[in-house]
Tab-separated table of C-alpha atoms in Angstrom:
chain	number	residue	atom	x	y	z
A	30	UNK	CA	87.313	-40.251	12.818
A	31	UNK	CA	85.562	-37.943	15.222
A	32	UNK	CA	83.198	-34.704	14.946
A	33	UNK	CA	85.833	-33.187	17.474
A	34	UNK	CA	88.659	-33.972	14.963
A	35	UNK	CA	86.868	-31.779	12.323
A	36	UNK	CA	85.844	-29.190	14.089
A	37	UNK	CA	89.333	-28.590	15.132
A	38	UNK	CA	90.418	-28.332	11.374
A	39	UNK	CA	87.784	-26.580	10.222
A	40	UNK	CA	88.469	-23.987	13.093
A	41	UNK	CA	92.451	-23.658	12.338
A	42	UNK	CA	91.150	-22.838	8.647
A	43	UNK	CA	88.569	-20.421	10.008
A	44	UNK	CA	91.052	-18.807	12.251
A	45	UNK	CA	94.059	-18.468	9.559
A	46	UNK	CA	95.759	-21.253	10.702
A	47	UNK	CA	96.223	-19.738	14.313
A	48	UNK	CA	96.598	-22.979	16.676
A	49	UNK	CA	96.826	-20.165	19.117
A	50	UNK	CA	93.300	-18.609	18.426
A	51	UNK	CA	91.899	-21.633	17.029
A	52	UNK	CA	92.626	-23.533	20.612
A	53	UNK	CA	90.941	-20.483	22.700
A	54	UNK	CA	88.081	-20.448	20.596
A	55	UNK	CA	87.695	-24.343	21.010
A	56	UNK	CA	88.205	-23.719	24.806
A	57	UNK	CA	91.106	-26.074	24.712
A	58	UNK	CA	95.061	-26.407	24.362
A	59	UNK	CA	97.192	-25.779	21.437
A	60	UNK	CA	98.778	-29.223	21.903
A	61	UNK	CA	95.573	-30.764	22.188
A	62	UNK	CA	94.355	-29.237	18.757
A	63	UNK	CA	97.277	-30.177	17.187
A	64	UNK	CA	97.598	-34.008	18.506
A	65	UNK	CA	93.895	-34.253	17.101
A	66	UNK	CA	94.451	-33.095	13.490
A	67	UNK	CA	97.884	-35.292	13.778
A	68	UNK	CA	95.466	-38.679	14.273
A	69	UNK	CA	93.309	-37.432	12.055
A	70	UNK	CA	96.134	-37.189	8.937
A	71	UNK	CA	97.331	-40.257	9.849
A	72	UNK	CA	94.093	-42.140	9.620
A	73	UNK	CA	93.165	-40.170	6.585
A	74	UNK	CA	96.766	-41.072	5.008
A	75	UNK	CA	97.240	-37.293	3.976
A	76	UNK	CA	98.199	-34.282	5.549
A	77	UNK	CA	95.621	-31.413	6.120
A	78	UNK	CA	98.208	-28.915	6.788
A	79	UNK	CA	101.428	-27.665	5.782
A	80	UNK	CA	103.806	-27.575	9.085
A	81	UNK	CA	106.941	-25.099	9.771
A	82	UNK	CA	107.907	-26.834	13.239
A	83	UNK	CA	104.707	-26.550	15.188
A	84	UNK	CA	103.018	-23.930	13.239
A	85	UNK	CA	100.860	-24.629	10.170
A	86	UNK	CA	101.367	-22.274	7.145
A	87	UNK	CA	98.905	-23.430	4.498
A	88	UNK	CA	96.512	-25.947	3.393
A	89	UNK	CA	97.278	-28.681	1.306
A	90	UNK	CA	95.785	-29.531	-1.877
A	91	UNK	CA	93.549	-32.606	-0.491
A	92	UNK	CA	92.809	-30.404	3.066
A	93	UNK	CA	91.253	-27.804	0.822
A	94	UNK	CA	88.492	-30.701	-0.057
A	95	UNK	CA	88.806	-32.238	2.915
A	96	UNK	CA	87.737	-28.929	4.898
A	97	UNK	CA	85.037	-28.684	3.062
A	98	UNK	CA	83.571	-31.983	3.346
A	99	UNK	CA	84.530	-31.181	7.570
A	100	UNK	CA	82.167	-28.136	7.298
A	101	UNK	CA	79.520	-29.796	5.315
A	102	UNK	CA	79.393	-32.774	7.992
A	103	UNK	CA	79.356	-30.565	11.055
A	104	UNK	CA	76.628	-28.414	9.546
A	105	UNK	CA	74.273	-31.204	8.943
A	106	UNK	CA	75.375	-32.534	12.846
A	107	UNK	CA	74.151	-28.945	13.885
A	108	UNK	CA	70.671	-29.565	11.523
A	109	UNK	CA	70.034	-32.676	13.322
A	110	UNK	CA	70.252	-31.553	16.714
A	111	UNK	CA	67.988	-28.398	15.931
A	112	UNK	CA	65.476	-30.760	14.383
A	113	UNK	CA	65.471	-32.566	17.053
A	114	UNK	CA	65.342	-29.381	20.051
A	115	UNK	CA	62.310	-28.252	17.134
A	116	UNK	CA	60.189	-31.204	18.538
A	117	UNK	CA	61.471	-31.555	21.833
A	118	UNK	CA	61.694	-27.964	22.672
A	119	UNK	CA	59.524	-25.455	20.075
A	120	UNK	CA	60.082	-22.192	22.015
A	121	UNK	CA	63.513	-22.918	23.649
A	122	UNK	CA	67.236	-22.081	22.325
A	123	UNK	CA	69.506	-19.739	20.694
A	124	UNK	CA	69.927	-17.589	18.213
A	125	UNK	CA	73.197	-15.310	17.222
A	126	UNK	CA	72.751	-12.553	15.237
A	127	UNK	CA	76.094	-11.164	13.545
A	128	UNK	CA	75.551	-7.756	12.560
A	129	UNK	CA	77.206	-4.173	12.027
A	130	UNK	CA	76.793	-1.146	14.786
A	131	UNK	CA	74.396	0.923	12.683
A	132	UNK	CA	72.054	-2.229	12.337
A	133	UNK	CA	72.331	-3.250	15.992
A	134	UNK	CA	71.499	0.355	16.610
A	135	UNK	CA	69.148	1.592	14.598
A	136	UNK	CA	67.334	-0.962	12.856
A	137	UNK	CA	67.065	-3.896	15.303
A	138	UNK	CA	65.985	-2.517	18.485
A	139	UNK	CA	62.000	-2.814	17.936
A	140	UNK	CA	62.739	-6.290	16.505
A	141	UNK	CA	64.966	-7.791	19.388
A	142	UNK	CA	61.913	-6.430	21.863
A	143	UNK	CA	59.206	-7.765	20.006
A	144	UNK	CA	61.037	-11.098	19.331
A	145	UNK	CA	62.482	-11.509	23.058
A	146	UNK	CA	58.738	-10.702	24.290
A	147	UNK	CA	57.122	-13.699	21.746
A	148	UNK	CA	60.655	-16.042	22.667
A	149	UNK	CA	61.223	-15.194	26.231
A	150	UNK	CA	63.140	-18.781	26.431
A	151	UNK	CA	65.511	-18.159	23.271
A	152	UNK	CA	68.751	-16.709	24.331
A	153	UNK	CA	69.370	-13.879	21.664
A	154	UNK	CA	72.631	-12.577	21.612
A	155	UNK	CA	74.104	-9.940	18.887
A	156	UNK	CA	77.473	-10.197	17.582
A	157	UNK	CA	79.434	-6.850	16.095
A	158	UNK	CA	81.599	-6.247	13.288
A	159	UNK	CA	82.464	-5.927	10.300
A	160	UNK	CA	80.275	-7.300	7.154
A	161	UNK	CA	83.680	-9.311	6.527
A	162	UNK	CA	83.827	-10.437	10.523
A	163	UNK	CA	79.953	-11.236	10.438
A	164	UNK	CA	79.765	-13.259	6.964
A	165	UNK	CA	82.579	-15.296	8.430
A	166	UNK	CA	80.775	-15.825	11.943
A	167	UNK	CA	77.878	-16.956	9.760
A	168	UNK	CA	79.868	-19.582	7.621
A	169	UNK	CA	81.710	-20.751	10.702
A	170	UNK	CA	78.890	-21.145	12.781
A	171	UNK	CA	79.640	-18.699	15.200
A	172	UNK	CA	76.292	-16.807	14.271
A	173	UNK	CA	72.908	-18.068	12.564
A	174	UNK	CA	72.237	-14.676	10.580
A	175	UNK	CA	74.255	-12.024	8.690
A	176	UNK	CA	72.722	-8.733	8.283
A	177	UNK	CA	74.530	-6.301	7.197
A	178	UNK	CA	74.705	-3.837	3.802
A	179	UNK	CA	78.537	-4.655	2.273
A	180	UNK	CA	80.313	-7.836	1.544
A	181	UNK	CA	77.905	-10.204	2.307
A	182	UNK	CA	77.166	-11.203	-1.235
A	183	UNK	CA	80.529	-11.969	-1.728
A	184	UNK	CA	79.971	-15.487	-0.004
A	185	UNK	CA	78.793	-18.402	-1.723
A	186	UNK	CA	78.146	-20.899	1.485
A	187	UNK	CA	75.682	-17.283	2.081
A	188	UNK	CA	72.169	-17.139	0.937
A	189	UNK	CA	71.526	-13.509	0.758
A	190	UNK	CA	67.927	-12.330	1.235
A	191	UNK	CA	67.123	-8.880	0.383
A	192	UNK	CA	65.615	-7.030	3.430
A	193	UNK	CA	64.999	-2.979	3.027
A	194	UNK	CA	66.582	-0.676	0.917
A	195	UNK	CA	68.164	2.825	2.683
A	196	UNK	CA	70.107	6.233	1.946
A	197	UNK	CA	72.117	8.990	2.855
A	198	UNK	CA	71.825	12.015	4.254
A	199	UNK	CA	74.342	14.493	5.004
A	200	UNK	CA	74.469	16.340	8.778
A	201	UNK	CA	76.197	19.357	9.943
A	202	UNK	CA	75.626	21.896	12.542
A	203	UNK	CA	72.717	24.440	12.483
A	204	UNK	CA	75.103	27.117	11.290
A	205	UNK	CA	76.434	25.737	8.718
A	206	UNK	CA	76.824	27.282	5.085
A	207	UNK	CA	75.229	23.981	3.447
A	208	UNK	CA	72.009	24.431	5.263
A	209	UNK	CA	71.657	27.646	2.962
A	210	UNK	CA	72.078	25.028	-0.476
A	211	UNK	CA	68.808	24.721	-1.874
A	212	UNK	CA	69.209	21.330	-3.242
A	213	UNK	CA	72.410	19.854	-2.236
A	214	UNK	CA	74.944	18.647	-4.653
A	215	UNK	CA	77.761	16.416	-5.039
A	216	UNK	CA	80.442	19.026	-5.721
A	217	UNK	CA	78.821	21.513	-2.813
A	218	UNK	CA	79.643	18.361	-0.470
A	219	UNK	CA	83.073	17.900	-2.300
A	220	UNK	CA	84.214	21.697	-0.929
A	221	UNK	CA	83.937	20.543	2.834
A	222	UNK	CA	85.844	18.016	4.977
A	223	UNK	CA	83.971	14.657	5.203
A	224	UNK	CA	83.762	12.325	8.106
A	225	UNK	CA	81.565	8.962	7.015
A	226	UNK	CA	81.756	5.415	7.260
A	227	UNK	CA	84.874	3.275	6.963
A	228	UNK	CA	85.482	1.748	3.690
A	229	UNK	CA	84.311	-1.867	4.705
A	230	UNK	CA	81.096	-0.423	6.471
A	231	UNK	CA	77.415	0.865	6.128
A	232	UNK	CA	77.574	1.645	2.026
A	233	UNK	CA	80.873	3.291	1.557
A	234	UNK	CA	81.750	1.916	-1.519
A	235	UNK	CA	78.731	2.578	-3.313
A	236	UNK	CA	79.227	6.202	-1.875
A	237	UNK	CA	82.452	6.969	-3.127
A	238	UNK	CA	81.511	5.535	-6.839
A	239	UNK	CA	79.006	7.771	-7.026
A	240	UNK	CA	81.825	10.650	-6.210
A	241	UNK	CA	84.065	9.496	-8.460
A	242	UNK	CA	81.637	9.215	-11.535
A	243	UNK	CA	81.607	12.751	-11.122
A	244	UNK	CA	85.326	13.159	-11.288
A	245	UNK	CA	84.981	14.237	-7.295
A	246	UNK	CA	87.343	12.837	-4.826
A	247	UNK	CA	86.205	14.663	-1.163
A	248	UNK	CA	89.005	14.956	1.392
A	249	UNK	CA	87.493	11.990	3.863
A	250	UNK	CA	89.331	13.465	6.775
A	251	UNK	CA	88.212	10.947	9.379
A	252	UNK	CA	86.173	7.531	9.286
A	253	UNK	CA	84.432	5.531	11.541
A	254	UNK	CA	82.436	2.107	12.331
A	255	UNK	CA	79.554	3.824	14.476
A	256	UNK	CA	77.448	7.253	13.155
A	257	UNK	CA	77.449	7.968	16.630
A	258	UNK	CA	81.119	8.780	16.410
A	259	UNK	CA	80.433	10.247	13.484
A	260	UNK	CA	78.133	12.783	14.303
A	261	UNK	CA	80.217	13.619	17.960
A	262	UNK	CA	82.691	14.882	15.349
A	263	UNK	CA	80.894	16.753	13.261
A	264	UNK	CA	79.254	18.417	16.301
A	265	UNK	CA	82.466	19.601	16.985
A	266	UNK	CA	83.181	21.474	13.340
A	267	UNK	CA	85.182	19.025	12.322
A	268	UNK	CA	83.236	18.329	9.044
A	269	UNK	CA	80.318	17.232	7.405
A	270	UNK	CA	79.165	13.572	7.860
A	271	UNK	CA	77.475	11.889	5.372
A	272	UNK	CA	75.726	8.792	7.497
A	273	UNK	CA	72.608	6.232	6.489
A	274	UNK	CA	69.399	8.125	7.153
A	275	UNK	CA	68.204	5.929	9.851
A	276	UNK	CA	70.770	6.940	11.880
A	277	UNK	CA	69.882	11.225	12.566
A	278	UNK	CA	66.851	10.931	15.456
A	279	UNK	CA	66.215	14.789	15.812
A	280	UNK	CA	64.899	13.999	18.957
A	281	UNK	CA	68.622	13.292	20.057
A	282	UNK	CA	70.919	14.542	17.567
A	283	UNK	CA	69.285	18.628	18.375
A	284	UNK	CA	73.075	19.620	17.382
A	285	UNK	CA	72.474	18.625	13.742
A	286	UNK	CA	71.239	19.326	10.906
A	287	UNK	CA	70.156	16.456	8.198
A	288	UNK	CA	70.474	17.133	4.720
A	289	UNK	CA	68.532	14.781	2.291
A	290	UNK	CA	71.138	13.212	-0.109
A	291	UNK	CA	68.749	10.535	-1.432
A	292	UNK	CA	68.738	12.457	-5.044
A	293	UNK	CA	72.736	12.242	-4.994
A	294	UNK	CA	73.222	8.407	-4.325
A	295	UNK	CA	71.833	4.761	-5.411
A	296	UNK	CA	70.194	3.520	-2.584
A	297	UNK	CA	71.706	0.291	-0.575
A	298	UNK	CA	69.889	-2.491	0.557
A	299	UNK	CA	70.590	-4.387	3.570
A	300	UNK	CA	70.288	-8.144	3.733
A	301	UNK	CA	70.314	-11.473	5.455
A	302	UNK	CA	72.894	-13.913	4.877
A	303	UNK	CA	72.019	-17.480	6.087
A	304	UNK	CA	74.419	-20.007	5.512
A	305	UNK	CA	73.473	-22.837	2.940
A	306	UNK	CA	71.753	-26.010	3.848
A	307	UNK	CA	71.155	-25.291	7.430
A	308	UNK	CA	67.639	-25.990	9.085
A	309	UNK	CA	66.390	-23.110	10.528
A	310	UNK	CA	63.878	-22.851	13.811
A	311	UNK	CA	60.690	-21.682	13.720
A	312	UNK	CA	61.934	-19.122	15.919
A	313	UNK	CA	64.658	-18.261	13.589
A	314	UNK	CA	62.323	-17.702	10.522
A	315	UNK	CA	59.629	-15.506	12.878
A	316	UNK	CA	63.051	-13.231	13.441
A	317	UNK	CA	63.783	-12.858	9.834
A	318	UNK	CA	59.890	-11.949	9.408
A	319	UNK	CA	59.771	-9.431	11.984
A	320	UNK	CA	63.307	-8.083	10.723
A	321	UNK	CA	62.085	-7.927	6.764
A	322	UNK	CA	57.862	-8.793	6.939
A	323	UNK	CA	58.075	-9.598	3.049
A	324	UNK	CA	60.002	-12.962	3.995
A	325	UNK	CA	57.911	-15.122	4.693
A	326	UNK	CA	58.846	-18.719	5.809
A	327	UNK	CA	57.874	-19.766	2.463
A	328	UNK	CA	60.116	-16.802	0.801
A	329	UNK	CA	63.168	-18.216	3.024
A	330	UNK	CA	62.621	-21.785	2.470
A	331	UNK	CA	62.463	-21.313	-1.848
A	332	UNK	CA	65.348	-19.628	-1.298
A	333	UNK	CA	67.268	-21.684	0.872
A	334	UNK	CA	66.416	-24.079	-1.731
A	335	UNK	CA	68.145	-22.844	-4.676
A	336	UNK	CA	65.435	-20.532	-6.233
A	337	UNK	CA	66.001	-16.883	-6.600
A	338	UNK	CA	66.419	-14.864	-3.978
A	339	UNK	CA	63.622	-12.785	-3.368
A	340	UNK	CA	64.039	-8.658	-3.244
A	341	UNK	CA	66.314	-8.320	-5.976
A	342	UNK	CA	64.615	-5.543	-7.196
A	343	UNK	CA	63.353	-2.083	-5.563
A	344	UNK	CA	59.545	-3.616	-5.601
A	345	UNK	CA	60.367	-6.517	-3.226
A	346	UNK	CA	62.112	-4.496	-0.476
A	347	UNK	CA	60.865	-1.841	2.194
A	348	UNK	CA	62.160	1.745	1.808
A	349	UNK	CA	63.412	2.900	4.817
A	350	UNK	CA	64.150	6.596	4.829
C-alpha cells in the first residue's frame, strides 16, 4: 500500500468519480490512476469503486470507510511534513486561501499586505469560488483556509471560526426615487427590480428569508458572484442592488448611492473553516489573527481541539459596517 495509491482514490471521490479530472489534477494519466486503485483493491481484497467499463459510477459500501481512513492518513502525512518545515524552516512555505470574490476584494487586501510584508518567504496564493467550491478545496487539501459567509458550516471535517459579522445596504443611482424614502423598507425595495448576489453567495439566503417572512417575493431580475458586476448594472438603471456593505467605496462607486439596510436584515457573519486535525504553521495562525484579531492562537487551538467555537454570538465578533 502506498500514499500515492490513496491519494488517487481519495481524489476520484473528490472529483465525482472523474478519472478524467481526477488524473489532471494529479498531473498524471487516466490509465495510470486507474492501474493504481486496481492494485490497491486487489491487495485490499475489496473493490473501492463501482466500474461501468472503464468509468467508475459509485462508491462501494467498504470504499466509503475506506476513503475516509485514505483522507485521515494523508492528512496526518501533510501534519508531519509541516511539523517538520516548522523547525527546519519557521518563516518559509505556503499557504492557500480559498475564498469568495467579495472577501478577496474587500476584506482581505490590508491582510494579504500586512501578512506578505511579515512572511515575505511564504508563497500566498488565493483561490476563488464558491463557499461550496472553497469548503471542498479545504477538505481536499487543495486550500488551508475557508473564509467565506454561506455553506461552510455545513461541513463536519470544517472547524468553523467565527470572524466579523456584516450587512446590507441597498445602492442605486443619485436620481433615484428611493433616495427620497426616509427610512427604507422591505416592501419600498420589493416595488423595484433587484440585482444581488447569487443564491450560493455573499448572504443570499438569509436575505431572501427575511423577504419572505414578510410575504415579499422581489423580482431578482439578474444575479451575480462579484458586487462589482453588480453595481455596473445598476449604474446602468437596470435596478437596485442590494450588496454587503463593505463592498460601496464612495470614493469609487461616485455613480451610487448606498442605502443603509442594516434595520431590514439579520446580520451575517463570515468565518474560517479549517479542516479538522491538521497542524497549522505559525504563519498560518498569525493570518487568521490578522484576518479576525479576536483569534488568538490559543482561540484556534481550543477549537481545533473540540471545544466550542469561539464567536458564536454577536459579542465575540467584529462589526464591520
Amino acid at each position: 500500500m502506498k500514499l500515492q495509491q490513496l491519494r488517487y482514490v481519495c481524489e476520484v471521490a473528490r472529483n465525482d468519480l472523474n478519472l478524467s479530472k481526477a488524473a489532471q489534477a494529479l498531473f498524471t494519466s487516466q490509465p495510470g490512476v486507474s492501474k493504481q486503485i486496481l492494485q490497491l483493491e486487489d491487495e485490499l481484497g475489496v473493490k473501492i469503486f463501482v466500474r461501468s467499463g472503464k468509468r467508475f459510477t459509485a462508491v462501494t459500501e467498504p470504499g466509503e470507510k475506506i476513503i475516509q481512513i485514505a483522507q485521515r492518513i494523508l492528512l496526518e502525512a501533510h501534519n508531519l511534513k509541516e511539523v517538520t518545515a516548522e523547525f527546519h524552516h519557521e518563516t518559509t512555505g505556503s499557504l492557500a486561501v480559498a475564498t469568495t470574490h467579495t472577501q478577496a476584494r474587500y476584506a482581505l487586501p490590508r491582510v494579504v499586505s500586512s501578512f506578505m510584508n511579515a512572511y515575505p518567504q511564504v508563497r500566498l496564493s488565493l483561490r476563488q469560488g464558491s463557499p461550496t467550491q472553497i469548503a471542498e478545496q479545504v477538505i481536499g487539501g487543495a486550500a488551508d483556509l475557508a473564509i467565506a459567509t454561506e455553506a461552510l458550516d455545513l461541513y463536519d471535517q470544517l472547524v468553523m471560526l467565527p470572524c466579523y459579522e456584516w450587512n446590507r445596504c441597498v445602492v442605486v443611482p443619485p436620481d433615484h426615487a428611493l433616495v427620497k424614502v426616509r427610512r427604507l423598507t422591505l416592501e419600498e425595495i420589493a416595488r423595484y427590480p433587484v440585482i444581488t448576489y447569487d443564491f450560493a453567495f455573499t448572504g443570499r439566503t438569509q436575505m431572501d428569508r427575511t423577504f419572505a417572512a414578510r410575504g415579499l417575493k422581489p423580482d431578482v431580475v439578474l444575479t451575480a458572484i462579484d458586487a462589482d458586476v453588480i453595481k455596473t448594472y445598476v449604474e446602468l438603471g437596470l435596478g437596485v442592488g442590494i450588496i454587503a456593505h463593505m463592498a460601496y467605496d464612495p470614493k469609487r462607486d461616485t455613480g451610487l448611492v448606498a442605502l443603509d439596510a442594516s434595520h431590514l436584515f439579520e446580520n451575517s457573519v463570515t468565518r474560517i473553516g479549517v479542516r479538522r486535525n491538521t497542524y497549522l504553521r505559525a504563519y498560518v495562525y498569525d493570518f487568521i489573527a490578522m484576518f479576525a484579531p479576536h483569534l488568538t492562537r490559543e482561540v484556534v487551538d481550543a477549537a481545533l481541539a473540540g471545544g466550542v467555537a469561539p464567536g458564536d454570538g454577536p459579542e465575540k465578533t467584529t462589526k464591520i459596517e
